[in-house]
PDB file of C-alpha atoms in Angstrom:
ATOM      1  CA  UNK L   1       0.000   0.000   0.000  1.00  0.00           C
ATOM      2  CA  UNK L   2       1.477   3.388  -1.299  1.00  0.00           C
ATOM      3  CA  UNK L   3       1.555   6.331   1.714  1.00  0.00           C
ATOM      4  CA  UNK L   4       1.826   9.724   0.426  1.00  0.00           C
ATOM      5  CA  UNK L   5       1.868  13.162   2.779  1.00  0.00           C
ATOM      6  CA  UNK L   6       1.103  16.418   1.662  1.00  0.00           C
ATOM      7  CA  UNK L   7       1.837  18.881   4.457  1.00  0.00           C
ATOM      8  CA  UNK L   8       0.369  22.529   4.435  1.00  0.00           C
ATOM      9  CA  UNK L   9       1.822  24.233   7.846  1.00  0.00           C
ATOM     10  CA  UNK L  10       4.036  23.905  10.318  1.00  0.00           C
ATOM     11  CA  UNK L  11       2.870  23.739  14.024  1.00  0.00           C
ATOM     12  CA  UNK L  12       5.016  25.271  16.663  1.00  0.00           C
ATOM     13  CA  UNK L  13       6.432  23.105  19.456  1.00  0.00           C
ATOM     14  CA  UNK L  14       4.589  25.341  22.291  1.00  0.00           C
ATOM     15  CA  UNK L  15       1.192  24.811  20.664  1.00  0.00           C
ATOM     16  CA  UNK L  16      -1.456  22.623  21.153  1.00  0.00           C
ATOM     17  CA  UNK L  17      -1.785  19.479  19.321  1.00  0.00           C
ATOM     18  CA  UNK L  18      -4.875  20.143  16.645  1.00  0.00           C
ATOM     19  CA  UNK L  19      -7.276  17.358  16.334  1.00  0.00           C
ATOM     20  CA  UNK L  20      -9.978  16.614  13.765  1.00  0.00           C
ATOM     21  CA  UNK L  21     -12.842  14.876  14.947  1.00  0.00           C
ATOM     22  CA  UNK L  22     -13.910  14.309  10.653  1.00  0.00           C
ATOM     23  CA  UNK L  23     -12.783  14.452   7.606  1.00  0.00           C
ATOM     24  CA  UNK L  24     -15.231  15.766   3.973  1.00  0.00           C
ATOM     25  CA  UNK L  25     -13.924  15.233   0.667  1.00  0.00           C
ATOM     26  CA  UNK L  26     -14.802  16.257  -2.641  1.00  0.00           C
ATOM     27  CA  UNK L  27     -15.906  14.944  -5.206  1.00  0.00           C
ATOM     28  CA  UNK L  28     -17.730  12.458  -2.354  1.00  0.00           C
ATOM     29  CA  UNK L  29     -16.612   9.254  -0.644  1.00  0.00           C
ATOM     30  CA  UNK L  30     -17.628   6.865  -3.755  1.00  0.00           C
ATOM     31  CA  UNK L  31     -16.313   7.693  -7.378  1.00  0.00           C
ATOM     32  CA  UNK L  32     -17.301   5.748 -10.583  1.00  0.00           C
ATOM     33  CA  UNK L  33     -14.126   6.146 -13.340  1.00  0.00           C
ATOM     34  CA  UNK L  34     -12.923   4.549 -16.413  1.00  0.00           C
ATOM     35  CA  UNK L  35      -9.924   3.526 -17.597  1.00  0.00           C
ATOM     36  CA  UNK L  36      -7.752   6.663 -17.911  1.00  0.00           C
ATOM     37  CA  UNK L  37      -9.661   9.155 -15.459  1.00  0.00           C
ATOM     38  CA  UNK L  38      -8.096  11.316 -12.696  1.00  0.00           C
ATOM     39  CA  UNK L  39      -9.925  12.384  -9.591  1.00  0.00           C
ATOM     40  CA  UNK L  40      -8.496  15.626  -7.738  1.00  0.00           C
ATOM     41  CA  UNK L  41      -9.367  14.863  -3.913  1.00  0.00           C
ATOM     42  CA  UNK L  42     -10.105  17.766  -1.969  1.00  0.00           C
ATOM     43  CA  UNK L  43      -9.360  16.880   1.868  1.00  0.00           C
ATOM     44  CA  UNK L  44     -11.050  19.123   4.743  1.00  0.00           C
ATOM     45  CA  UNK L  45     -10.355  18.278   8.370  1.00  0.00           C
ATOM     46  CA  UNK L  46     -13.200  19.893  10.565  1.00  0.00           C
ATOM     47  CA  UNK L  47     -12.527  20.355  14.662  1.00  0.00           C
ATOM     48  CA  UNK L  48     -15.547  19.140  17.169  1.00  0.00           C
ATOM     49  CA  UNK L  49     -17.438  21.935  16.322  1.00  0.00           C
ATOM     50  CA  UNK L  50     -17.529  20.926  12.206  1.00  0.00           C
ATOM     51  CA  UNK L  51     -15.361  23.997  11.707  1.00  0.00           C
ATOM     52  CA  UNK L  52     -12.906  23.827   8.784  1.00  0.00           C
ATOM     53  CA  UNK L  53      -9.251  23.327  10.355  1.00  0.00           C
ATOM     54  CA  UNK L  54      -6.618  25.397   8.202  1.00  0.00           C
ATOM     55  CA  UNK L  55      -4.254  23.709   6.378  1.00  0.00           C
ATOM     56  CA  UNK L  56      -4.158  20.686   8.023  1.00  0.00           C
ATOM     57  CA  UNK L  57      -1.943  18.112   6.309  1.00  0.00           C
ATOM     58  CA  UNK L  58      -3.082  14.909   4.811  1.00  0.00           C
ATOM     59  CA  UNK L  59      -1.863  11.793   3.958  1.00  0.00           C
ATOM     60  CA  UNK L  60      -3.107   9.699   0.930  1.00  0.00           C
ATOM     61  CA  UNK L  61      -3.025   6.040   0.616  1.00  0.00           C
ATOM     62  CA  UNK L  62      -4.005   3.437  -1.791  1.00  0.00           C
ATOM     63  CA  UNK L  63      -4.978  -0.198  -1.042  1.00  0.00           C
ATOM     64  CA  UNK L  64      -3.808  -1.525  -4.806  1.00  0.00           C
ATOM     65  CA  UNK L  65      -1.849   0.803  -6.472  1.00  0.00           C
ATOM     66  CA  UNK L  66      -1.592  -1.742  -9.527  1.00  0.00           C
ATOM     67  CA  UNK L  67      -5.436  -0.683  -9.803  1.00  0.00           C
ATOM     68  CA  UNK L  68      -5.176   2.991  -9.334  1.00  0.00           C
ATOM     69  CA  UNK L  69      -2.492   5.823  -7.799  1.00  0.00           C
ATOM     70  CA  UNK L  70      -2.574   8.609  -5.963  1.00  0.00           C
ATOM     71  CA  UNK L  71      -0.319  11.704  -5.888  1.00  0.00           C
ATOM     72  CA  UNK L  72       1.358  13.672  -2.735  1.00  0.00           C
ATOM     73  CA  UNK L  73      -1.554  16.443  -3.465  1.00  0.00           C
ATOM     74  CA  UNK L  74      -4.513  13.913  -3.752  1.00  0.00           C
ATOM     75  CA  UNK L  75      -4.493  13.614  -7.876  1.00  0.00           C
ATOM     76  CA  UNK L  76      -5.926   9.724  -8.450  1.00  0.00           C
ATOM     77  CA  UNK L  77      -5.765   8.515 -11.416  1.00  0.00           C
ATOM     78  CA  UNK L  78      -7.670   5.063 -12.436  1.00  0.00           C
ATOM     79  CA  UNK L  79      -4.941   2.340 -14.186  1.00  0.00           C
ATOM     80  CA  UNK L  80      -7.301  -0.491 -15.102  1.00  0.00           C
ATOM     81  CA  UNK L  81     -10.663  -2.413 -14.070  1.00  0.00           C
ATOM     82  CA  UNK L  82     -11.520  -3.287 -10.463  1.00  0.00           C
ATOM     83  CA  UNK L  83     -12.168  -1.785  -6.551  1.00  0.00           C
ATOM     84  CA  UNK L  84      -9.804   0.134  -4.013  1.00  0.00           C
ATOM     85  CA  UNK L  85      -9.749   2.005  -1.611  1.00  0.00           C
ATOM     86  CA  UNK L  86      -8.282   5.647  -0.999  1.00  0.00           C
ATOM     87  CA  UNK L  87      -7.500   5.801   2.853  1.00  0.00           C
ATOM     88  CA  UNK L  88      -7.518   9.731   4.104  1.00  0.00           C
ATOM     89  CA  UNK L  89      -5.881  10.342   7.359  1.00  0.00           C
ATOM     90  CA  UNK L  90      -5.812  14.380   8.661  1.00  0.00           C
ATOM     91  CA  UNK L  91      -4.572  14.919  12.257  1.00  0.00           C
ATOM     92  CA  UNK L  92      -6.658  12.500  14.262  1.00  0.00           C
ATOM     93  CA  UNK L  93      -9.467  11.943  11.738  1.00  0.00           C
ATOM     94  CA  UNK L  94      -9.471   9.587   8.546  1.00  0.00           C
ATOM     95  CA  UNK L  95     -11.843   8.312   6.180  1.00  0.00           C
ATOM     96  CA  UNK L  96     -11.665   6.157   2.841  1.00  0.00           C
ATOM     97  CA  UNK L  97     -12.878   6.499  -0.339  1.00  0.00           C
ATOM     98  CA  UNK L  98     -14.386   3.805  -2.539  1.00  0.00           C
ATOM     99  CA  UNK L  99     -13.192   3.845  -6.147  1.00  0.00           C
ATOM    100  CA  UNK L 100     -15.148   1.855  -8.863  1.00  0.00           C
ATOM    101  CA  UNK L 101     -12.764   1.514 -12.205  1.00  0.00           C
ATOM    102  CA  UNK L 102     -15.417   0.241 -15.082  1.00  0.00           C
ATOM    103  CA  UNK L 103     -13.518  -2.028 -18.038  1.00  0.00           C
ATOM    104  CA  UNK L 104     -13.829  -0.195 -21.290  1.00  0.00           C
ATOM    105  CA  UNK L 105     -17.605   0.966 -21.175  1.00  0.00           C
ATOM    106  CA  UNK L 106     -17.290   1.935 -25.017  1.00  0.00           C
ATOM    107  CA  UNK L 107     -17.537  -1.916 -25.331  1.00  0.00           C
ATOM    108  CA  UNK L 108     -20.549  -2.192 -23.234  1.00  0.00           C
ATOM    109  CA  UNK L 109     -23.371  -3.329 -25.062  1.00  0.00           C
ATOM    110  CA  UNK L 110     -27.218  -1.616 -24.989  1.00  0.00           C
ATOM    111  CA  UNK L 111     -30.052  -1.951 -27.783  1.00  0.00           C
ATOM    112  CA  UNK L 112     -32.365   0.920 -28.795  1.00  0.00           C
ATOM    113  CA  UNK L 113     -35.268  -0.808 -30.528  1.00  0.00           C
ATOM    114  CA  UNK L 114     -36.510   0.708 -33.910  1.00  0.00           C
ATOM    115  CA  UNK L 115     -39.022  -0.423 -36.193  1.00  0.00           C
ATOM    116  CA  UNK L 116     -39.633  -0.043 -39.965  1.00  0.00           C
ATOM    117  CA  UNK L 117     -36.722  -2.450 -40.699  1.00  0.00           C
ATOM    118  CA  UNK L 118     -34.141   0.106 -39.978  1.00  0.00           C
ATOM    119  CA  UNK L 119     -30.781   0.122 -42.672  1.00  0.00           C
ATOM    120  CA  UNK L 120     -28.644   3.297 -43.111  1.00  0.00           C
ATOM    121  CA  UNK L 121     -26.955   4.746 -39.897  1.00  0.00           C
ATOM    122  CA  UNK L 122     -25.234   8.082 -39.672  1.00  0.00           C
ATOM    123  CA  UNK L 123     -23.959   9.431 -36.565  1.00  0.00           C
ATOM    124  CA  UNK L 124     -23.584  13.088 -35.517  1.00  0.00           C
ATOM    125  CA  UNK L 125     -20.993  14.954 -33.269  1.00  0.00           C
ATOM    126  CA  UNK L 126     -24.125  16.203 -31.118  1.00  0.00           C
ATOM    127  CA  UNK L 127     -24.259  12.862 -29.346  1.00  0.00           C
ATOM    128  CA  UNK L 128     -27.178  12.288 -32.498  1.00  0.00           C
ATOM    129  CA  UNK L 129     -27.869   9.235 -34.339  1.00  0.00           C
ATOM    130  CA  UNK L 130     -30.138   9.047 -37.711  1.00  0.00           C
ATOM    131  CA  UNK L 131     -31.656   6.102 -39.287  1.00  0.00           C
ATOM    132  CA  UNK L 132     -32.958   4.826 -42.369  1.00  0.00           C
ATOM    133  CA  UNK L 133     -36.242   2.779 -41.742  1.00  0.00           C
ATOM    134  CA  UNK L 134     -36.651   0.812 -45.044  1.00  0.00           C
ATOM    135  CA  UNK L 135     -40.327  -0.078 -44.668  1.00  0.00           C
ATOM    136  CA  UNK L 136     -41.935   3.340 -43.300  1.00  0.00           C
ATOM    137  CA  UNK L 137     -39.780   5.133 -46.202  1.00  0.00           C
ATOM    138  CA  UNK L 138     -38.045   7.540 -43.807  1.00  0.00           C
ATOM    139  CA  UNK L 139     -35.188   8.810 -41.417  1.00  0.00           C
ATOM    140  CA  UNK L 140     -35.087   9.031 -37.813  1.00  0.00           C
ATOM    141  CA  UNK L 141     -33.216  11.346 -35.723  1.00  0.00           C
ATOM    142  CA  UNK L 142     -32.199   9.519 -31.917  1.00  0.00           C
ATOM    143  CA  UNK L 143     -30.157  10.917 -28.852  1.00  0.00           C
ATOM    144  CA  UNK L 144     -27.700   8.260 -28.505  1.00  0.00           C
ATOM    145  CA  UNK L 145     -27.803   8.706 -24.824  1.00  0.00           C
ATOM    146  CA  UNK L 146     -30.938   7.274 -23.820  1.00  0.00           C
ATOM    147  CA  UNK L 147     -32.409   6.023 -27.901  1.00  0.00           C
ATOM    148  CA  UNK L 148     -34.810   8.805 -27.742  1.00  0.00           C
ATOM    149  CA  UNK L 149     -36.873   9.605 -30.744  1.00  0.00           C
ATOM    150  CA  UNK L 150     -36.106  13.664 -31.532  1.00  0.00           C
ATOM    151  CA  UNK L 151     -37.991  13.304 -34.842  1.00  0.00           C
ATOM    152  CA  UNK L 152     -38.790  11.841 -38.117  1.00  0.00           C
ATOM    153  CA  UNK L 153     -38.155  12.828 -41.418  1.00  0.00           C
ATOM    154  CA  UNK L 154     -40.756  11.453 -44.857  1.00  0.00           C
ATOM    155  CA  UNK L 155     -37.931  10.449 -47.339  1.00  0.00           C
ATOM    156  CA  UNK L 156     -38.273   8.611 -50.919  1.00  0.00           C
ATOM    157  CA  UNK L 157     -38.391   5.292 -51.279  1.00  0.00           C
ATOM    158  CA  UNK L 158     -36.572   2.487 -49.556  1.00  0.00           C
ATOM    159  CA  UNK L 159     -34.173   4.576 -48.305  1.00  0.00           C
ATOM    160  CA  UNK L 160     -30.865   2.502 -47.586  1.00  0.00           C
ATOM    161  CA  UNK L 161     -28.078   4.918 -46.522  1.00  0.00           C
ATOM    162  CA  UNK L 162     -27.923   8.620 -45.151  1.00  0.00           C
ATOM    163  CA  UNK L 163     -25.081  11.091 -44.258  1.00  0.00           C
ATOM    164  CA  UNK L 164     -25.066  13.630 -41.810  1.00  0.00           C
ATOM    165  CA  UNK L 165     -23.554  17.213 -42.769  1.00  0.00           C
ATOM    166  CA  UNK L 166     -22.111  18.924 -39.476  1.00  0.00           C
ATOM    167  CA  UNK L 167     -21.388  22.382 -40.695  1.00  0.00           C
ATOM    168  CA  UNK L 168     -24.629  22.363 -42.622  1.00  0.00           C
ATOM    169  CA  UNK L 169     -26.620  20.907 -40.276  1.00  0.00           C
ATOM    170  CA  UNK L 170     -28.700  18.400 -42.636  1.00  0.00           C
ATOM    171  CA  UNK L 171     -28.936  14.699 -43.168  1.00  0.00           C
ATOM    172  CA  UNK L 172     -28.898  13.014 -46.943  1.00  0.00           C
ATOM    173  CA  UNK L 173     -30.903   9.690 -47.245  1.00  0.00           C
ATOM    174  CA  UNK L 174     -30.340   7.674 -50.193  1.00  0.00           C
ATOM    175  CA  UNK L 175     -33.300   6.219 -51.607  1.00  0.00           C
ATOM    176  CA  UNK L 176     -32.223   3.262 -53.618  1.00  0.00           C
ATOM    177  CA  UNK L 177     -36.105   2.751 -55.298  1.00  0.00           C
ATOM    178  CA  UNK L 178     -36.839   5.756 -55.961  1.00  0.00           C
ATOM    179  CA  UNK L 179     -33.599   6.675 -57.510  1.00  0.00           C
ATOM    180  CA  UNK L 180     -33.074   9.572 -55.584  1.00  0.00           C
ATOM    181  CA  UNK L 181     -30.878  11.540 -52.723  1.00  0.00           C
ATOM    182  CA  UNK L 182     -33.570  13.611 -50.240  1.00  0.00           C
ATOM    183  CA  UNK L 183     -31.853  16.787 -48.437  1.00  0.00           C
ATOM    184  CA  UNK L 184     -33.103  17.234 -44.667  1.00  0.00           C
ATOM    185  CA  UNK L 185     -33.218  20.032 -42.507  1.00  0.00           C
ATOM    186  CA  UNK L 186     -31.818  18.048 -39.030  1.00  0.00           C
ATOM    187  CA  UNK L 187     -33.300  20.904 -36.921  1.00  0.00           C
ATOM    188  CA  UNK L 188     -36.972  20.679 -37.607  1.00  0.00           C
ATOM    189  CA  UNK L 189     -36.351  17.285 -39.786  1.00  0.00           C
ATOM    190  CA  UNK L 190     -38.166  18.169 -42.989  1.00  0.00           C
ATOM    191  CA  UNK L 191     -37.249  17.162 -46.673  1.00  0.00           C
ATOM    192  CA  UNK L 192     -35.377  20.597 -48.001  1.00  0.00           C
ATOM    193  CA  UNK L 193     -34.919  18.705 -51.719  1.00  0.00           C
ATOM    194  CA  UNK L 194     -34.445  16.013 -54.063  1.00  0.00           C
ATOM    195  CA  UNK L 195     -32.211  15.193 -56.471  1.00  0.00           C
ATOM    196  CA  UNK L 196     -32.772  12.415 -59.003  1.00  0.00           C
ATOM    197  CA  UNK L 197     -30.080   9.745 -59.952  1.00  0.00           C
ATOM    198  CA  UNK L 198     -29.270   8.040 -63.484  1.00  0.00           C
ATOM    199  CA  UNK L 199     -29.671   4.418 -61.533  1.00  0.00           C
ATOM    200  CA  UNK L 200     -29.932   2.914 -58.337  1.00  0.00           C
ATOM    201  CA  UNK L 201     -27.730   3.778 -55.434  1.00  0.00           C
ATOM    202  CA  UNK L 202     -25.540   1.573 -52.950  1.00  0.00           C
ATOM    203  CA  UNK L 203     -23.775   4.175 -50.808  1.00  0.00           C
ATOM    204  CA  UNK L 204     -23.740   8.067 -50.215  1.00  0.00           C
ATOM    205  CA  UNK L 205     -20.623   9.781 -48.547  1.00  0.00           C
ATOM    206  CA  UNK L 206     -19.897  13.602 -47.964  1.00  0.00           C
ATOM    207  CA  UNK L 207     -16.943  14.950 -48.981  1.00  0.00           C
ATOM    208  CA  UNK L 208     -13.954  16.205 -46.559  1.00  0.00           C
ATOM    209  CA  UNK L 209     -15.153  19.928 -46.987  1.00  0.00           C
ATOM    210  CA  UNK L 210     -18.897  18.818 -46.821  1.00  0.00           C
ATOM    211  CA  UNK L 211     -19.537  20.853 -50.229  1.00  0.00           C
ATOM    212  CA  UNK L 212     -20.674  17.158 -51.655  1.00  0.00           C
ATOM    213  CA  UNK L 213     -22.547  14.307 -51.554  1.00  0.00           C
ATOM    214  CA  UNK L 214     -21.061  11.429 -53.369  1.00  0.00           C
ATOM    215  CA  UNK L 215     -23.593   8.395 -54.514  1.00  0.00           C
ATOM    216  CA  UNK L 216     -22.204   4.785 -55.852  1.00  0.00           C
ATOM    217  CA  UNK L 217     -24.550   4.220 -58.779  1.00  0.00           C
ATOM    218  CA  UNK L 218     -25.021   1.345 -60.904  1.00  0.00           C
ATOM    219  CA  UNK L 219     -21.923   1.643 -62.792  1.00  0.00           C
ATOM    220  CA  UNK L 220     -21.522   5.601 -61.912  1.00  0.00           C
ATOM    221  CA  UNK L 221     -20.138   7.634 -59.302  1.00  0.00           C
ATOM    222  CA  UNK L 222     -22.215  10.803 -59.196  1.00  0.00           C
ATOM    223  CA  UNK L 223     -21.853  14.044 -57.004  1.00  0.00           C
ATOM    224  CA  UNK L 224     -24.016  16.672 -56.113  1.00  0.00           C
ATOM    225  CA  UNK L 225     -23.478  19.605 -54.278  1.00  0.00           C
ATOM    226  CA  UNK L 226     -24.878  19.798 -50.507  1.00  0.00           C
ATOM    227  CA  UNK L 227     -26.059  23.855 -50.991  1.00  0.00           C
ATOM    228  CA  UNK L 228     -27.651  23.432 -54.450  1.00  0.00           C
ATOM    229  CA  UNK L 229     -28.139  19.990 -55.097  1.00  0.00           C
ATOM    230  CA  UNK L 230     -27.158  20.194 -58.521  1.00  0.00           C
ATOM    231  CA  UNK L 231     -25.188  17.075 -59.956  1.00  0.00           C
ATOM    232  CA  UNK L 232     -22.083  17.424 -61.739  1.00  0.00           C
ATOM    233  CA  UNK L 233     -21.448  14.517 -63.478  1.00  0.00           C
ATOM    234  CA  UNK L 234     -25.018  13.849 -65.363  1.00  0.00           C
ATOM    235  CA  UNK L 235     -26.133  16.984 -66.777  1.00  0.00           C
ATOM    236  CA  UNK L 236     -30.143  15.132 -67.409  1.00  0.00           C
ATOM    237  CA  UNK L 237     -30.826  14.737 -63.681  1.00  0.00           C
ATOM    238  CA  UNK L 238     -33.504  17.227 -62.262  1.00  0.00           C
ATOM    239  CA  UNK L 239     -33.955  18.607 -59.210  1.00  0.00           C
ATOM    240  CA  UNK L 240     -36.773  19.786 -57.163  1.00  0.00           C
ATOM    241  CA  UNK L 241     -37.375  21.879 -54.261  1.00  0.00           C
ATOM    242  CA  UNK L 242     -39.620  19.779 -51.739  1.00  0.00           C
TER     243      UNK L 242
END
């Protein structure tokens, strides 16, 4: 077990021993971290009367220190899965803190259920997911955190693939029987345009600078600008405000 001090004052020789009758600590007494986290401890020693004792030194220790450390000032920082405990000792008083390290909760698994045989998946920076639902011909917009439906958006049909535009804020759904790419506003999810394609589409992918939608085609790769949705490559496609 690793034993660290961190020593504020200096008490004079003709003075009365302080003692702390409790110790608080901040964030609280149980912590919850993954992988990678650091905790700063903040350690107050209160007298009898639960008055704050001025800088009372503290000394930090740590029951597996294979699991997690702690620093001289009360930094702890979690080194892989499992449970120890922080022992604080101040003066007279200690008190010892329960750490929880999960293992890798990006690899926990959790199900949202969706209906309408859902495809295409596009995920936003905004903690936002949107989804193609084959069968009910349109795009859903879900908070990740909780699967949440924020809204829906009517889209052509059988749509199989969308992208999601972060500077523009809109979503593109591919709509492979229909033959066509639908433009939606992500904000109030409603169909902004369409734009018609030569054959049917597999995939749609924004470009780097987000000025265009790319769409695999049988035997084609067309683009089509995000602002105007005009295409480029096949001058006989039309387009139509929705």
């Amino acid at each position: 077990m690793a034993v660290l001090c961190a020593c504020a004052t200096e008490v004079r020789k003709d003075a009365a021993p302080l003692r702390a009758t409790t110790l608080s600590v901040q964030p609280g007494t149980t912590l919850n971290d993954d992988i990678g986290d650091q905790n700063q401890l903040v350690v107050t020693a209160l007298d009898s009367a639960s008055h704050p004792i001025a800088g009372a030194p503290v000394i930090y220790a740590v029951s597996d220190t294979s699991i997690a450390d702690v620093s001289i000032e009360g930094l702890v920082s979690a080194k892989r899965s499992g449970h120890v405990v922080i022992h604080l000792y101040s003066l007279t008083a200690f008190l010892d803190v329960q750490l929880f390290i999960r293992d890798y909760p990006h690899l926990q698994y959790s199900r949202i259920p969706l209906s309408g045989r859902p495809y295409g998946l596009a995920v936003s920076p905004f903690s936002e997911l949107y989804v193609t639902r084959r069968d009910s011909n349109s795009v859903v917009r879900i908070r990740e955190s909780d699967g949440l439906v924020l809204g829906t958006a009517a889209v052509g049909s059988d749509p199989v693939d969308v992208s999601f535009s972060v500077t523009r804020g809109e979503a593109y759904a591919l709509n492979v029987a229909s033959q066509t790419v639908t433009r939606i506003t992500t904000s109030n999810m409603l169909p902004s345009g369409t734009f018609y394609l030569s054959a049917e589409g597999a995939r749609c992918l924004l470009s780097m600078d987000q000025g265009s939608i790319f769409v695999a085609t049988t035997g084609a790769m067309e683009r089509i600008a995000t602002s105007t949705l005009a295409g480029s490559s096949l001058p006989g496609n039309n387009y139509s405000n929705a």
